[in-house]
């Protein structure tokens, strides 16, 4: 089959990739004509790195030869270009909650995602084999895997934090199982940004990996079915989000879990970055140092990442743009997520093609 480059989007992605899983089902759900291309060594060199200066996926090349990089910006671009069916509710509570879940999935669930992939020999062995399958070079694969294992420790995954990470994961899965008894997706019976954010860690790092894959199949069958539904959307299904800007009682519990465990970790990152001094309009490094944090009373050190502030800004900007915030405030009152919405970072960062810069 010959692919018409004037029609098809090219999605450079891989099955084990956290953020590939976030954007892949959105292409399918919106029926965007595309081909998914494996990021082989040559593709990394001549397409991904040549276009972005980075070695990260996913990357999208449009029919007009534009390059999209970063999963959140890819979803924004898809939503702008293919607005039907929408990913974002127009109502205030559901819109803010969708962005909160995206933030949680991107910036906090990296801990259980990396823990379950790299802390268990069986999972590590499968992950290395999966990477080798698409890289085609075992020596290069092992170097790449070793670097990720080092990063795993840098985000706070240690033998000491493992029990807290696993306890959070069990609580998350229990809530999802309860929610999916009554609803097809997180905000009702239509997928949204919330679902695409959450499937990023849940599909490749839990469902797809060895040890957590068994955990999900044995304890969370409804969540497994949700993963399959999101990954393989029915193009004729036209469910709706909950009416009246409602969120289910279980999602309220979920937001309390996020507020209790994830929000303090995320704000520790933001505050650590804010404590630094940077040159305005200067390109920011991906990591600016280390800082102290804690999860369920267990102390650990974690890298300070300017990107986390950029993700927090996405939520704060959506909240700030609301004409009336009272309904959101009432829905999130006491959840811990209200603490994040009340936060006012000292600095602000901007994304310009493929890099972060300090705005103020």
Short mmCIF file of C-alpha atoms in Angstrom, two decimals:
data_model
loop_
_atom_site.label_atom_id
_atom_site.label_comp_id
_atom_site.label_asym_id
_atom_site.label_seq_id
_atom_site.Cartn_x
_atom_site.Cartn_y
_atom_site.Cartn_z
CA UNK A 1 0.00 0.00 0.00
CA UNK A 2 1.30 3.47 -0.90
CA UNK A 3 0.77 6.13 1.73
CA UNK A 4 -0.26 9.55 0.44
CA UNK A 5 1.88 11.95 2.47
CA UNK A 6 -0.50 14.77 1.56
CA UNK A 7 -3.26 13.02 3.53
CA UNK A 8 -1.76 10.93 6.32
CA UNK A 9 -0.23 12.00 9.61
CA UNK A 10 2.87 10.10 10.66
CA UNK A 11 2.88 9.09 14.32
CA UNK A 12 6.29 7.97 15.57
CA UNK A 13 5.51 5.87 18.62
CA UNK A 14 6.17 2.56 20.35
CA UNK A 15 4.04 0.10 22.31
CA UNK A 16 6.03 0.25 25.62
CA UNK A 17 6.12 4.07 25.57
CA UNK A 18 4.27 5.95 28.34
CA UNK A 19 3.38 9.00 26.28
CA UNK A 20 2.81 7.16 23.00
CA UNK A 21 -0.07 5.42 24.77
CA UNK A 22 -1.54 8.80 25.64
CA UNK A 23 -1.88 10.05 22.06
CA UNK A 24 -2.35 6.85 20.03
CA UNK A 25 -6.00 6.22 21.01
CA UNK A 26 -6.90 9.87 20.38
CA UNK A 27 -5.84 9.47 16.74
CA UNK A 28 -8.08 6.41 16.51
CA UNK A 29 -11.03 7.99 18.32
CA UNK A 30 -10.98 11.08 16.12
CA UNK A 31 -10.51 8.93 13.00
CA UNK A 32 -7.45 10.92 11.99
CA UNK A 33 -5.86 9.34 8.90
CA UNK A 34 -2.44 8.27 10.13
CA UNK A 35 0.24 5.64 10.10
CA UNK A 36 2.21 4.65 13.18
CA UNK A 37 5.92 4.30 12.51
CA UNK A 38 8.36 2.43 14.70
CA UNK A 39 11.17 4.61 16.11
CA UNK A 40 14.06 2.51 14.87
CA UNK A 41 17.64 3.72 15.21
CA UNK A 42 17.57 5.38 11.79
CA UNK A 43 14.19 6.97 12.49
CA UNK A 44 15.47 8.39 15.78
CA UNK A 45 18.50 9.88 14.04
CA UNK A 46 17.02 11.12 10.77
CA UNK A 47 13.49 12.08 11.84
CA UNK A 48 13.00 12.49 15.59
CA UNK A 49 16.33 13.98 16.59
CA UNK A 50 16.74 15.83 13.28
CA UNK A 51 13.37 17.55 13.69
CA UNK A 52 13.24 18.14 17.45
CA UNK A 53 16.79 17.91 18.76
CA UNK A 54 15.42 15.40 21.26
CA UNK A 55 15.33 11.63 21.54
CA UNK A 56 11.78 11.37 22.89
CA UNK A 57 8.56 9.97 21.49
CA UNK A 58 5.84 10.41 20.46
CA UNK A 59 6.47 12.75 17.57
CA UNK A 60 3.94 13.61 14.86
CA UNK A 61 4.69 14.85 11.35
CA UNK A 62 1.64 16.39 9.70
CA UNK A 63 0.74 16.21 6.01
CA UNK A 64 2.03 19.80 5.78
CA UNK A 65 5.39 18.63 7.19
CA UNK A 66 4.90 20.34 10.56
CA UNK A 67 6.40 18.60 13.59
CA UNK A 68 4.44 18.12 16.80
CA UNK A 69 6.27 16.99 19.94
CA UNK A 70 5.04 16.52 23.53
CA UNK A 71 1.95 14.45 24.23
CA UNK A 72 -0.07 17.29 25.74
CA UNK A 73 0.61 19.64 22.84
CA UNK A 74 -0.13 16.84 20.37
CA UNK A 75 -3.55 16.34 21.96
CA UNK A 76 -4.14 20.12 21.93
CA UNK A 77 -3.25 20.24 18.24
CA UNK A 78 -5.51 17.29 17.44
CA UNK A 79 -8.39 18.91 19.32
CA UNK A 80 -7.94 22.17 17.42
CA UNK A 81 -7.70 20.50 14.02
CA UNK A 82 -10.24 17.70 14.54
CA UNK A 83 -12.75 19.07 17.08
CA UNK A 84 -15.36 16.34 16.55
CA UNK A 85 -15.58 14.19 18.59
CA UNK A 86 -14.20 16.44 21.31
CA UNK A 87 -11.70 15.43 23.98
CA UNK A 88 -12.49 18.33 26.29
CA UNK A 89 -15.82 19.09 27.92
CA UNK A 90 -16.94 22.70 27.71
CA UNK A 91 -18.37 22.68 31.25
CA UNK A 92 -16.20 23.99 34.05
CA UNK A 93 -15.93 21.13 36.56
CA UNK A 94 -15.40 18.38 34.01
CA UNK A 95 -12.88 20.47 32.08
CA UNK A 96 -10.77 21.22 35.18
CA UNK A 97 -11.02 17.61 36.39
CA UNK A 98 -9.85 16.32 33.01
CA UNK A 99 -6.74 18.51 33.23
CA UNK A 100 -6.13 17.52 36.85
CA UNK A 101 -6.18 13.84 35.92
CA UNK A 102 -3.83 14.50 33.00
CA UNK A 103 -1.41 16.27 35.37
CA UNK A 104 -1.64 13.42 37.90
CA UNK A 105 -1.03 10.78 35.26
CA UNK A 106 1.89 12.60 33.64
CA UNK A 107 3.73 13.84 36.71
CA UNK A 108 2.88 11.47 39.58
CA UNK A 109 2.03 8.08 38.12
CA UNK A 110 5.53 7.98 36.64
CA UNK A 111 6.47 6.61 40.09
CA UNK A 112 4.33 3.43 39.99
CA UNK A 113 4.91 3.18 36.24
CA UNK A 114 8.68 3.04 36.64
CA UNK A 115 8.52 1.03 39.86
CA UNK A 116 6.48 -1.82 38.39
CA UNK A 117 8.61 -1.92 35.23
CA UNK A 118 12.10 -1.73 36.75
CA UNK A 119 11.90 -2.91 40.39
CA UNK A 120 10.95 -6.50 39.51
CA UNK A 121 13.40 -8.74 37.63
CA UNK A 122 10.61 -10.31 35.56
CA UNK A 123 9.25 -6.94 34.47
CA UNK A 124 12.73 -5.60 33.76
CA UNK A 125 13.56 -8.63 31.61
CA UNK A 126 10.39 -8.20 29.54
CA UNK A 127 10.92 -4.42 29.21
CA UNK A 128 14.46 -4.90 27.91
CA UNK A 129 13.19 -7.46 25.40
CA UNK A 130 10.35 -5.16 24.31
CA UNK A 131 12.78 -2.28 23.75
CA UNK A 132 15.15 -4.55 21.83
CA UNK A 133 12.27 -5.65 19.60
CA UNK A 134 11.72 -2.18 18.20
CA UNK A 135 15.28 -0.87 18.50
CA UNK A 136 16.84 -3.93 16.89
CA UNK A 137 20.07 -3.49 18.84
CA UNK A 138 20.42 -5.25 22.19
CA UNK A 139 23.58 -3.39 23.27
CA UNK A 140 21.96 -0.02 22.57
CA UNK A 141 18.80 -1.24 24.27
CA UNK A 142 20.68 -2.16 27.43
CA UNK A 143 22.37 1.25 27.58
CA UNK A 144 18.98 2.91 27.19
CA UNK A 145 17.41 0.68 29.84
CA UNK A 146 20.27 1.35 32.26
CA UNK A 147 19.72 5.11 31.90
CA UNK A 148 16.00 4.71 32.63
CA UNK A 149 16.75 2.61 35.70
CA UNK A 150 18.98 5.40 36.97
CA UNK A 151 16.19 7.92 36.33
CA UNK A 152 13.80 5.62 38.20
CA UNK A 153 15.77 6.24 41.38
CA UNK A 154 15.87 9.97 40.63
CA UNK A 155 12.06 10.25 40.69
CA UNK A 156 11.93 8.59 44.10
CA UNK A 157 11.46 4.90 43.34
CA UNK A 158 13.47 3.09 46.01
CA UNK A 159 13.02 0.02 48.21
CA UNK A 160 11.91 2.41 50.97
CA UNK A 161 9.18 4.08 48.88
CA UNK A 162 7.99 0.88 47.18
CA UNK A 163 5.34 0.00 49.81
CA UNK A 164 3.79 3.50 49.58
CA UNK A 165 3.83 3.41 45.77
CA UNK A 166 2.17 -0.01 45.72
CA UNK A 167 -0.42 1.05 48.30
CA UNK A 168 -1.33 4.08 46.18
CA UNK A 169 -1.63 1.86 43.10
CA UNK A 170 -3.94 -0.58 44.91
CA UNK A 171 -6.13 2.31 46.06
CA UNK A 172 -6.24 3.71 42.52
CA UNK A 173 -7.24 0.37 40.99
CA UNK A 174 -9.92 -0.20 43.64
CA UNK A 175 -11.49 3.16 42.82
CA UNK A 176 -11.34 2.55 39.07
CA UNK A 177 -12.98 -0.86 39.47
CA UNK A 178 -15.77 0.74 41.46
CA UNK A 179 -16.24 3.58 38.95
CA UNK A 180 -16.30 1.31 35.90
CA UNK A 181 -19.18 -0.69 37.38
CA UNK A 182 -21.43 2.18 36.28
CA UNK A 183 -19.57 4.19 33.64
CA UNK A 184 -17.66 3.42 30.47
CA UNK A 185 -15.12 6.24 30.88
CA UNK A 186 -13.90 8.58 33.61
CA UNK A 187 -16.34 11.43 33.00
CA UNK A 188 -19.29 9.33 31.89
CA UNK A 189 -19.85 7.31 28.73
CA UNK A 190 -17.60 9.28 26.38
CA UNK A 191 -13.77 9.37 26.51
CA UNK A 192 -12.01 12.62 27.33
CA UNK A 193 -8.58 14.05 28.03
CA UNK A 194 -8.86 12.40 31.45
CA UNK A 195 -8.95 8.93 29.88
CA UNK A 196 -6.10 9.65 27.47
CA UNK A 197 -3.97 11.03 30.27
CA UNK A 198 -4.58 8.05 32.56
CA UNK A 199 -4.04 5.38 29.92
CA UNK A 200 -0.49 6.72 29.39
CA UNK A 201 0.83 4.94 32.48
CA UNK A 202 -1.87 2.30 32.84
CA UNK A 203 -1.50 0.65 29.44
CA UNK A 204 2.24 0.39 28.68
CA UNK A 205 3.62 0.46 32.21
CA UNK A 206 1.01 -1.62 34.05
CA UNK A 207 -1.23 -3.60 31.70
CA UNK A 208 1.52 -4.31 29.14
CA UNK A 209 4.33 -5.14 31.58
CA UNK A 210 4.90 -8.51 33.23
CA UNK A 211 4.32 -8.19 36.99
CA UNK A 212 1.75 -5.37 37.01
CA UNK A 213 -0.03 -6.98 34.04
CA UNK A 214 -0.90 -9.91 36.28
CA UNK A 215 -1.92 -7.52 39.06
CA UNK A 216 -4.40 -5.78 36.77
CA UNK A 217 -5.81 -8.94 35.25
CA UNK A 218 -6.27 -10.59 38.64
CA UNK A 219 -7.63 -7.62 40.59
CA UNK A 220 -8.99 -5.07 38.11
CA UNK A 221 -10.85 -6.70 35.19
CA UNK A 222 -13.11 -3.70 34.59
CA UNK A 223 -10.06 -1.45 34.40
CA UNK A 224 -8.50 -3.85 31.90
CA UNK A 225 -11.67 -3.63 29.83
CA UNK A 226 -11.51 0.19 30.01
CA UNK A 227 -7.91 0.05 28.74
CA UNK A 228 -9.03 -2.06 25.79
CA UNK A 229 -12.01 0.23 25.09
CA UNK A 230 -9.84 3.34 25.08
CA UNK A 231 -7.20 1.69 22.90
CA UNK A 232 -9.77 0.34 20.43
CA UNK A 233 -12.60 2.88 20.28
CA UNK A 234 -15.90 2.09 18.63
CA UNK A 235 -16.27 4.71 15.86
CA UNK A 236 -20.06 4.40 16.00
CA UNK A 237 -20.40 4.81 19.78
CA UNK A 238 -21.69 8.21 20.78
CA UNK A 239 -22.06 8.24 24.54
CA UNK A 240 -22.17 11.42 26.57
CA UNK A 241 -20.34 12.89 29.51
CA UNK A 242 -22.38 13.06 32.70
CA UNK A 243 -25.12 15.71 32.42
CA UNK A 244 -25.13 18.93 34.36
CA UNK A 245 -21.33 19.11 34.65
CA UNK A 246 -21.46 16.31 37.23
CA UNK A 247 -18.67 13.93 38.20
CA UNK A 248 -19.39 10.56 39.73
CA UNK A 249 -19.06 10.06 43.51
CA UNK A 250 -16.17 7.64 42.86
CA UNK A 251 -14.32 10.26 40.81
CA UNK A 252 -14.73 12.57 43.81
CA UNK A 253 -12.97 9.88 45.88
CA UNK A 254 -10.35 9.61 43.15
CA UNK A 255 -9.71 13.36 43.36
CA UNK A 256 -9.18 13.00 47.12
CA UNK A 257 -6.60 10.28 46.42
CA UNK A 258 -4.87 12.64 43.98
CA UNK A 259 -5.06 15.48 46.50
CA UNK A 260 -3.69 13.40 49.36
CA UNK A 261 -0.80 11.70 47.57
CA UNK A 262 0.01 13.41 44.28
CA UNK A 263 -0.63 17.10 44.85
CA UNK A 264 1.98 17.45 47.65
CA UNK A 265 4.61 15.71 45.49
CA UNK A 266 3.80 17.90 42.48
CA UNK A 267 3.84 21.10 44.52
CA UNK A 268 7.17 20.10 46.08
CA UNK A 269 8.59 20.01 42.56
CA UNK A 270 7.10 23.40 41.68
CA UNK A 271 8.30 24.99 44.92
CA UNK A 272 11.80 23.58 44.47
CA UNK A 273 11.96 25.05 40.97
CA UNK A 274 10.53 28.36 42.19
CA UNK A 275 13.28 28.60 44.80
CA UNK A 276 15.88 28.85 42.05
CA UNK A 277 17.11 31.85 40.10
CA UNK A 278 17.11 31.68 36.31
CA UNK A 279 17.75 34.06 33.45
CA UNK A 280 14.63 35.35 31.79
CA UNK A 281 14.00 34.01 28.26
CA UNK A 282 16.83 31.53 28.77
CA UNK A 283 16.36 27.92 27.75
CA UNK A 284 15.76 25.77 30.82
CA UNK A 285 17.45 22.42 31.36
CA UNK A 286 15.23 19.38 31.78
CA UNK A 287 16.48 18.98 35.37
CA UNK A 288 17.50 21.82 37.68
CA UNK A 289 18.51 19.82 40.77
CA UNK A 290 17.12 17.55 43.48
CA UNK A 291 14.68 18.27 46.30
CA UNK A 292 13.06 16.53 49.26
CA UNK A 293 9.53 15.17 49.12
CA UNK A 294 7.46 12.45 50.78
CA UNK A 295 4.73 9.94 49.97
CA UNK A 296 2.53 8.58 52.75
CA UNK A 297 5.08 9.60 55.32
CA UNK A 298 8.07 8.10 53.49
CA UNK A 299 10.76 10.65 52.68
CA UNK A 300 12.64 10.58 49.39
CA UNK A 301 14.55 12.82 47.02
CA UNK A 302 13.31 13.65 43.55
CA UNK A 303 14.55 15.56 40.52
CA UNK A 304 13.30 19.11 40.05
CA UNK A 305 11.82 19.47 36.58
CA UNK A 306 10.63 22.75 35.00
CA UNK A 307 8.26 20.72 32.82
CA UNK A 308 6.18 19.91 35.91
CA UNK A 309 5.50 23.61 36.37
CA UNK A 310 4.42 23.83 32.73
CA UNK A 311 1.93 21.01 33.35
CA UNK A 312 0.65 22.69 36.52
CA UNK A 313 0.20 25.90 34.51
CA UNK A 314 -2.11 24.02 32.13
CA UNK A 315 -4.48 23.33 35.02
CA UNK A 316 -4.16 26.77 36.58
CA UNK A 317 -4.73 28.50 33.24
CA UNK A 318 -7.92 26.52 32.57
CA UNK A 319 -9.16 27.39 36.05
CA UNK A 320 -8.23 31.09 35.68
CA UNK A 321 -10.11 31.36 32.39
CA UNK A 322 -13.43 30.28 33.93
CA UNK A 323 -16.02 33.02 34.16
CA UNK A 324 -17.45 31.46 37.32
CA UNK A 325 -15.21 29.25 39.47
CA UNK A 326 -17.71 28.65 42.27
CA UNK A 327 -18.95 25.31 40.91
CA UNK A 328 -15.37 24.04 40.58
CA UNK A 329 -14.52 25.29 44.06
CA UNK A 330 -17.53 23.48 45.52
CA UNK A 331 -16.75 20.24 43.68
CA UNK A 332 -13.09 20.19 44.77
CA UNK A 333 -13.45 21.66 48.26
CA UNK A 334 -11.43 19.63 50.76
CA UNK A 335 -10.08 17.22 48.13
CA UNK A 336 -6.51 18.49 48.26
CA UNK A 337 -6.79 19.41 44.59
CA UNK A 338 -8.13 22.76 45.76
CA UNK A 339 -4.68 23.39 47.25
CA UNK A 340 -3.17 23.09 43.80
CA UNK A 341 -5.76 25.43 42.26
CA UNK A 342 -4.99 28.01 44.95
CA UNK A 343 -1.24 27.81 44.33
CA UNK A 344 0.43 30.80 42.67
CA UNK A 345 3.89 29.87 41.33
CA UNK A 346 6.57 32.51 41.41
CA UNK A 347 7.89 31.57 37.99
CA UNK A 348 6.20 30.86 34.70
CA UNK A 349 7.64 28.79 31.89
CA UNK A 350 6.77 28.76 28.20
CA UNK A 351 7.14 26.07 25.55
CA UNK A 352 8.62 27.16 22.27
CA UNK A 353 9.36 24.52 19.71
CA UNK A 354 10.55 21.51 21.71
CA UNK A 355 12.11 23.50 24.58
CA UNK A 356 11.13 25.29 27.80
CA UNK A 357 12.02 28.92 28.56
CA UNK A 358 11.56 31.11 31.60
CA UNK A 359 8.87 33.75 31.05
CA UNK A 360 9.09 35.35 34.48
#
